[in-house]
């Protein structure tokens, strides 16, 4: 059963780098004016935004780059216009981490409770395949609070993710206009305080309910492209399965040709000169046991010489199981298998 649009949410990170403005020429009347140079680039700031298909917008989480663990009072000077539940965090590189993604999920659970969640209703959360969104703790918390997570396939988020459409394009464009104005007048890159002061008006112009709803509609139009991606992946998997089956059959057919035949002779054990297969197999088994024992003594001697003590003694049954596992893996065409590890 398809979920109602009102409980489909999309969250993603949008990176900003204050100071990314363009220089412009200033032309005066009869006076020579120098070009206004581009400002230096500031530190990376990440905004974590979440929207819903009914036009709802969650309060943001801003991640600042900081090597320390303390928040400074000066950062929040003039940030009164921000929504009351706005969150700020710090990380060494200004990007989201596993811990911050899990913390944001807690904010999301609280923000979507109450009037936005009916009893027994699930929340569908769609996002990109960032590793911070796919940790075991993140997925377990989703399961605990009846959240259905869905990560898009790699290289498909620009087609399927609503935030990657008009919202984030408009978001960055509005912020770039502010930077261009700053660069035009030769200002310095925005710091944390300036960013928190100007970002809320930009968010209000960017995340209009109509723009949010249209972004989900535009993503729905991309379902045909997503269906083609799934179809292509399924065809590739079928081709891979057919190829693996062909390789297995070829190896099985060529196995007798690769078999190594020895010139060892087996003596008859009866007076009539007839050799029974069971007697031959018993003789072969005894010979192999003697060879294995001799090889084992050689390895033990080399190990004792190199390390000063012999390796741990393993039972014949354990060794035989390891050999059987290796043979079975080889017959199945597997590249890797769980075998026997001798511990010294």
PDB file of C-alpha atoms in Angstrom, residues 75-257:
ATOM      1  CA  UNK A  75      28.619  32.874  17.140  1.00  0.00           C
ATOM      2  CA  UNK A  76      25.001  33.502  18.122  1.00  0.00           C
ATOM      3  CA  UNK A  77      25.054  37.299  18.135  1.00  0.00           C
ATOM      4  CA  UNK A  78      22.125  38.415  15.946  1.00  0.00           C
ATOM      5  CA  UNK A  79      20.658  34.928  15.394  1.00  0.00           C
ATOM      6  CA  UNK A  80      17.302  35.676  17.014  1.00  0.00           C
ATOM      7  CA  UNK A  81      15.452  35.212  13.703  1.00  0.00           C
ATOM      8  CA  UNK A  82      16.275  31.494  13.561  1.00  0.00           C
ATOM      9  CA  UNK A  83      13.519  28.971  14.384  1.00  0.00           C
ATOM     10  CA  UNK A  84      13.443  28.075  18.089  1.00  0.00           C
ATOM     11  CA  UNK A  85      14.464  24.440  17.533  1.00  0.00           C
ATOM     12  CA  UNK A  86      17.431  25.207  15.302  1.00  0.00           C
ATOM     13  CA  UNK A  87      20.419  23.041  16.182  1.00  0.00           C
ATOM     14  CA  UNK A  88      24.125  23.797  15.876  1.00  0.00           C
ATOM     15  CA  UNK A  89      26.992  21.336  16.116  1.00  0.00           C
ATOM     16  CA  UNK A  90      30.721  21.252  15.426  1.00  0.00           C
ATOM     17  CA  UNK A  91      32.973  18.733  13.716  1.00  0.00           C
ATOM     18  CA  UNK A  92      36.654  18.785  12.712  1.00  0.00           C
ATOM     19  CA  UNK A  93      35.861  19.247   8.999  1.00  0.00           C
ATOM     20  CA  UNK A  94      32.423  20.851   9.125  1.00  0.00           C
ATOM     21  CA  UNK A  95      30.722  17.755   7.704  1.00  0.00           C
ATOM     22  CA  UNK A  96      28.174  15.395   9.181  1.00  0.00           C
ATOM     23  CA  UNK A  97      29.474  12.376  11.084  1.00  0.00           C
ATOM     24  CA  UNK A  98      27.936   9.107  12.285  1.00  0.00           C
ATOM     25  CA  UNK A  99      27.290  10.595  15.721  1.00  0.00           C
ATOM     26  CA  UNK A 100      25.750  13.802  14.360  1.00  0.00           C
ATOM     27  CA  UNK A 101      23.505  11.854  11.965  1.00  0.00           C
ATOM     28  CA  UNK A 102      22.213   9.794  14.889  1.00  0.00           C
ATOM     29  CA  UNK A 103      21.687  12.973  16.918  1.00  0.00           C
ATOM     30  CA  UNK A 104      19.763  14.575  14.038  1.00  0.00           C
ATOM     31  CA  UNK A 105      17.541  11.491  13.843  1.00  0.00           C
ATOM     32  CA  UNK A 106      16.533  12.110  17.458  1.00  0.00           C
ATOM     33  CA  UNK A 107      15.520  15.676  16.549  1.00  0.00           C
ATOM     34  CA  UNK A 108      13.550  14.345  13.586  1.00  0.00           C
ATOM     35  CA  UNK A 109      11.655  11.877  15.783  1.00  0.00           C
ATOM     36  CA  UNK A 110      10.616  14.644  18.166  1.00  0.00           C
ATOM     37  CA  UNK A 111       9.789  17.124  15.392  1.00  0.00           C
ATOM     38  CA  UNK A 112       7.498  14.692  13.542  1.00  0.00           C
ATOM     39  CA  UNK A 113       5.670  13.429  16.637  1.00  0.00           C
ATOM     40  CA  UNK A 114       2.400  14.840  17.911  1.00  0.00           C
ATOM     41  CA  UNK A 115      -0.003  16.197  15.293  1.00  0.00           C
ATOM     42  CA  UNK A 116       2.105  14.939  12.371  1.00  0.00           C
ATOM     43  CA  UNK A 117       1.989  11.291  13.443  1.00  0.00           C
ATOM     44  CA  UNK A 118      -1.193   9.268  13.829  1.00  0.00           C
ATOM     45  CA  UNK A 119      -1.267   6.228  16.146  1.00  0.00           C
ATOM     46  CA  UNK A 120       0.249   3.218  14.399  1.00  0.00           C
ATOM     47  CA  UNK A 121       1.430   5.311  11.460  1.00  0.00           C
ATOM     48  CA  UNK A 122       4.919   4.971   9.996  1.00  0.00           C
ATOM     49  CA  UNK A 123       7.225   7.685   8.767  1.00  0.00           C
ATOM     50  CA  UNK A 124       8.998   7.130   5.458  1.00  0.00           C
ATOM     51  CA  UNK A 125      12.436   8.758   5.399  1.00  0.00           C
ATOM     52  CA  UNK A 126      14.314   8.953   2.104  1.00  0.00           C
ATOM     53  CA  UNK A 127      17.945  10.061   1.806  1.00  0.00           C
ATOM     54  CA  UNK A 128      21.156   9.490  -0.142  1.00  0.00           C
ATOM     55  CA  UNK A 129      23.581   6.647   0.474  1.00  0.00           C
ATOM     56  CA  UNK A 130      25.977   8.566   2.732  1.00  0.00           C
ATOM     57  CA  UNK A 131      27.711   6.156   5.093  1.00  0.00           C
ATOM     58  CA  UNK A 132      26.666   8.259   8.105  1.00  0.00           C
ATOM     59  CA  UNK A 133      23.020   7.482   7.248  1.00  0.00           C
ATOM     60  CA  UNK A 134      23.522   3.718   7.069  1.00  0.00           C
ATOM     61  CA  UNK A 135      25.174   2.876  10.374  1.00  0.00           C
ATOM     62  CA  UNK A 136      23.764   0.070  12.480  1.00  0.00           C
ATOM     63  CA  UNK A 137      22.772   2.492  15.254  1.00  0.00           C
ATOM     64  CA  UNK A 138      20.948   4.747  12.783  1.00  0.00           C
ATOM     65  CA  UNK A 139      18.959   1.879  11.253  1.00  0.00           C
ATOM     66  CA  UNK A 140      18.158   0.319  14.640  1.00  0.00           C
ATOM     67  CA  UNK A 141      16.780   3.637  15.867  1.00  0.00           C
ATOM     68  CA  UNK A 142      14.649   3.917  12.730  1.00  0.00           C
ATOM     69  CA  UNK A 143      13.206   0.469  13.413  1.00  0.00           C
ATOM     70  CA  UNK A 144      12.556   1.300  17.063  1.00  0.00           C
ATOM     71  CA  UNK A 145      10.492   4.410  16.225  1.00  0.00           C
ATOM     72  CA  UNK A 146       8.576   3.001  13.226  1.00  0.00           C
ATOM     73  CA  UNK A 147      10.617   4.891  10.638  1.00  0.00           C
ATOM     74  CA  UNK A 148      11.053   3.229   7.244  1.00  0.00           C
ATOM     75  CA  UNK A 149      14.473   4.325   5.848  1.00  0.00           C
ATOM     76  CA  UNK A 150      15.134   4.260   2.120  1.00  0.00           C
ATOM     77  CA  UNK A 151      18.530   5.112   0.625  1.00  0.00           C
ATOM     78  CA  UNK A 152      18.747   5.937  -3.052  1.00  0.00           C
ATOM     79  CA  UNK A 153      21.061   4.075  -5.379  1.00  0.00           C
ATOM     80  CA  UNK A 154      24.437   5.719  -6.090  1.00  0.00           C
ATOM     81  CA  UNK A 155      24.378   8.305  -8.901  1.00  0.00           C
ATOM     82  CA  UNK A 156      20.569   8.499  -8.820  1.00  0.00           C
ATOM     83  CA  UNK A 157      19.933  11.114  -6.114  1.00  0.00           C
ATOM     84  CA  UNK A 158      19.894  13.968  -8.627  1.00  0.00           C
ATOM     85  CA  UNK A 159      16.939  12.237 -10.275  1.00  0.00           C
ATOM     86  CA  UNK A 160      15.040  10.991  -7.245  1.00  0.00           C
ATOM     87  CA  UNK A 161      15.796  13.163  -4.227  1.00  0.00           C
ATOM     88  CA  UNK A 162      13.448  16.164  -3.838  1.00  0.00           C
ATOM     89  CA  UNK A 163      15.994  18.311  -1.977  1.00  0.00           C
ATOM     90  CA  UNK A 164      18.531  17.935  -4.787  1.00  0.00           C
ATOM     91  CA  UNK A 165      16.117  19.674  -7.142  1.00  0.00           C
ATOM     92  CA  UNK A 166      14.732  23.180  -6.787  1.00  0.00           C
ATOM     93  CA  UNK A 167      15.180  23.569  -2.994  1.00  0.00           C
ATOM     94  CA  UNK A 168      18.954  23.158  -2.783  1.00  0.00           C
ATOM     95  CA  UNK A 169      19.555  24.892  -6.112  1.00  0.00           C
ATOM     96  CA  UNK A 170      17.616  27.887  -4.876  1.00  0.00           C
ATOM     97  CA  UNK A 171      19.234  27.616  -1.444  1.00  0.00           C
ATOM     98  CA  UNK A 172      22.765  27.901  -2.812  1.00  0.00           C
ATOM     99  CA  UNK A 173      21.811  30.533  -5.371  1.00  0.00           C
ATOM    100  CA  UNK A 174      20.323  32.810  -2.709  1.00  0.00           C
ATOM    101  CA  UNK A 175      23.381  32.364  -0.511  1.00  0.00           C
ATOM    102  CA  UNK A 176      25.685  33.019  -3.477  1.00  0.00           C
ATOM    103  CA  UNK A 177      23.891  36.304  -4.158  1.00  0.00           C
ATOM    104  CA  UNK A 178      24.682  37.398  -0.615  1.00  0.00           C
ATOM    105  CA  UNK A 179      28.318  36.443  -1.127  1.00  0.00           C
ATOM    106  CA  UNK A 180      28.465  38.323  -4.433  1.00  0.00           C
ATOM    107  CA  UNK A 181      27.206  41.449  -2.742  1.00  0.00           C
ATOM    108  CA  UNK A 182      29.820  41.045  -0.026  1.00  0.00           C
ATOM    109  CA  UNK A 183      32.535  40.465  -2.621  1.00  0.00           C
ATOM    110  CA  UNK A 184      31.397  43.492  -4.630  1.00  0.00           C
ATOM    111  CA  UNK A 185      32.076  45.801  -1.732  1.00  0.00           C
ATOM    112  CA  UNK A 186      35.334  44.099  -0.766  1.00  0.00           C
ATOM    113  CA  UNK A 187      34.079  42.566   2.445  1.00  0.00           C
ATOM    114  CA  UNK A 188      35.449  39.596   4.325  1.00  0.00           C
ATOM    115  CA  UNK A 189      33.929  36.078   4.210  1.00  0.00           C
ATOM    116  CA  UNK A 190      31.035  35.435   6.499  1.00  0.00           C
ATOM    117  CA  UNK A 191      31.877  33.824   9.822  1.00  0.00           C
ATOM    118  CA  UNK A 192      29.616  31.722  12.008  1.00  0.00           C
ATOM    119  CA  UNK A 193      27.823  34.712  13.504  1.00  0.00           C
ATOM    120  CA  UNK A 194      27.189  36.371  10.126  1.00  0.00           C
ATOM    121  CA  UNK A 195      26.030  33.071   8.664  1.00  0.00           C
ATOM    122  CA  UNK A 196      23.445  32.523  11.405  1.00  0.00           C
ATOM    123  CA  UNK A 197      22.313  36.108  10.999  1.00  0.00           C
ATOM    124  CA  UNK A 198      21.609  35.976   7.256  1.00  0.00           C
ATOM    125  CA  UNK A 199      20.612  32.338   6.699  1.00  0.00           C
ATOM    126  CA  UNK A 200      17.035  32.462   8.012  1.00  0.00           C
ATOM    127  CA  UNK A 201      15.774  35.034   5.453  1.00  0.00           C
ATOM    128  CA  UNK A 202      17.427  32.910   2.773  1.00  0.00           C
ATOM    129  CA  UNK A 203      15.637  29.790   4.088  1.00  0.00           C
ATOM    130  CA  UNK A 204      12.298  31.596   4.050  1.00  0.00           C
ATOM    131  CA  UNK A 205      12.758  32.548   0.401  1.00  0.00           C
ATOM    132  CA  UNK A 206      14.041  29.088  -0.501  1.00  0.00           C
ATOM    133  CA  UNK A 207      11.811  26.608   1.289  1.00  0.00           C
ATOM    134  CA  UNK A 208       8.404  27.941   0.375  1.00  0.00           C
ATOM    135  CA  UNK A 209       5.684  25.263   0.840  1.00  0.00           C
ATOM    136  CA  UNK A 210       4.841  25.444  -2.860  1.00  0.00           C
ATOM    137  CA  UNK A 211       8.483  24.899  -3.842  1.00  0.00           C
ATOM    138  CA  UNK A 212       8.714  21.930  -1.477  1.00  0.00           C
ATOM    139  CA  UNK A 213       5.573  20.299  -2.870  1.00  0.00           C
ATOM    140  CA  UNK A 214       6.761  20.899  -6.446  1.00  0.00           C
ATOM    141  CA  UNK A 215      10.103  19.266  -5.645  1.00  0.00           C
ATOM    142  CA  UNK A 216       8.339  16.042  -4.648  1.00  0.00           C
ATOM    143  CA  UNK A 217       6.230  16.192  -7.809  1.00  0.00           C
ATOM    144  CA  UNK A 218       9.329  16.664  -9.951  1.00  0.00           C
ATOM    145  CA  UNK A 219      10.946  13.675  -8.255  1.00  0.00           C
ATOM    146  CA  UNK A 220       7.840  11.606  -8.943  1.00  0.00           C
ATOM    147  CA  UNK A 221       8.270  12.385 -12.628  1.00  0.00           C
ATOM    148  CA  UNK A 222      11.722  10.813 -12.410  1.00  0.00           C
ATOM    149  CA  UNK A 223      10.227   7.441 -11.452  1.00  0.00           C
ATOM    150  CA  UNK A 224      10.474   6.314 -15.048  1.00  0.00           C
ATOM    151  CA  UNK A 225      14.196   6.971 -14.972  1.00  0.00           C
ATOM    152  CA  UNK A 226      14.463   5.147 -11.655  1.00  0.00           C
ATOM    153  CA  UNK A 227      12.510   2.215 -13.091  1.00  0.00           C
ATOM    154  CA  UNK A 228      14.968   2.065 -15.964  1.00  0.00           C
ATOM    155  CA  UNK A 229      17.835   2.008 -13.479  1.00  0.00           C
ATOM    156  CA  UNK A 230      16.257  -0.886 -11.588  1.00  0.00           C
ATOM    157  CA  UNK A 231      15.572  -2.723 -14.846  1.00  0.00           C
ATOM    158  CA  UNK A 232      19.167  -2.222 -15.960  1.00  0.00           C
ATOM    159  CA  UNK A 233      20.492  -3.485 -12.619  1.00  0.00           C
ATOM    160  CA  UNK A 234      18.226  -6.535 -12.773  1.00  0.00           C
ATOM    161  CA  UNK A 235      19.391  -7.360 -16.298  1.00  0.00           C
ATOM    162  CA  UNK A 236      23.021  -7.061 -15.219  1.00  0.00           C
ATOM    163  CA  UNK A 237      22.416  -9.372 -12.265  1.00  0.00           C
ATOM    164  CA  UNK A 238      20.742 -11.920 -14.538  1.00  0.00           C
ATOM    165  CA  UNK A 239      23.661 -11.735 -16.965  1.00  0.00           C
ATOM    166  CA  UNK A 240      26.098 -12.205 -14.090  1.00  0.00           C
ATOM    167  CA  UNK A 241      24.166 -15.242 -12.827  1.00  0.00           C
ATOM    168  CA  UNK A 242      24.175 -16.764 -16.325  1.00  0.00           C
ATOM    169  CA  UNK A 243      27.896 -16.099 -16.659  1.00  0.00           C
ATOM    170  CA  UNK A 244      28.654 -17.734 -13.303  1.00  0.00           C
ATOM    171  CA  UNK A 245      26.541 -20.756 -14.245  1.00  0.00           C
ATOM    172  CA  UNK A 246      28.372 -21.071 -17.587  1.00  0.00           C
ATOM    173  CA  UNK A 247      31.749 -20.874 -15.839  1.00  0.00           C
ATOM    174  CA  UNK A 248      30.671 -23.538 -13.361  1.00  0.00           C
ATOM    175  CA  UNK A 249      29.563 -25.863 -16.174  1.00  0.00           C
ATOM    176  CA  UNK A 250      32.780 -25.285 -18.132  1.00  0.00           C
ATOM    177  CA  UNK A 251      34.899 -26.038 -15.073  1.00  0.00           C
ATOM    178  CA  UNK A 252      32.903 -29.195 -14.364  1.00  0.00           C
ATOM    179  CA  UNK A 253      33.326 -30.357 -17.971  1.00  0.00           C
ATOM    180  CA  UNK A 254      37.070 -29.647 -17.999  1.00  0.00           C
ATOM    181  CA  UNK A 255      37.761 -31.101 -14.543  1.00  0.00           C
ATOM    182  CA  UNK A 256      38.853 -34.537 -15.918  1.00  0.00           C
ATOM    183  CA  UNK A 257      41.305 -32.811 -18.272  1.00  0.00           C
TER     184      UNK A 257
END
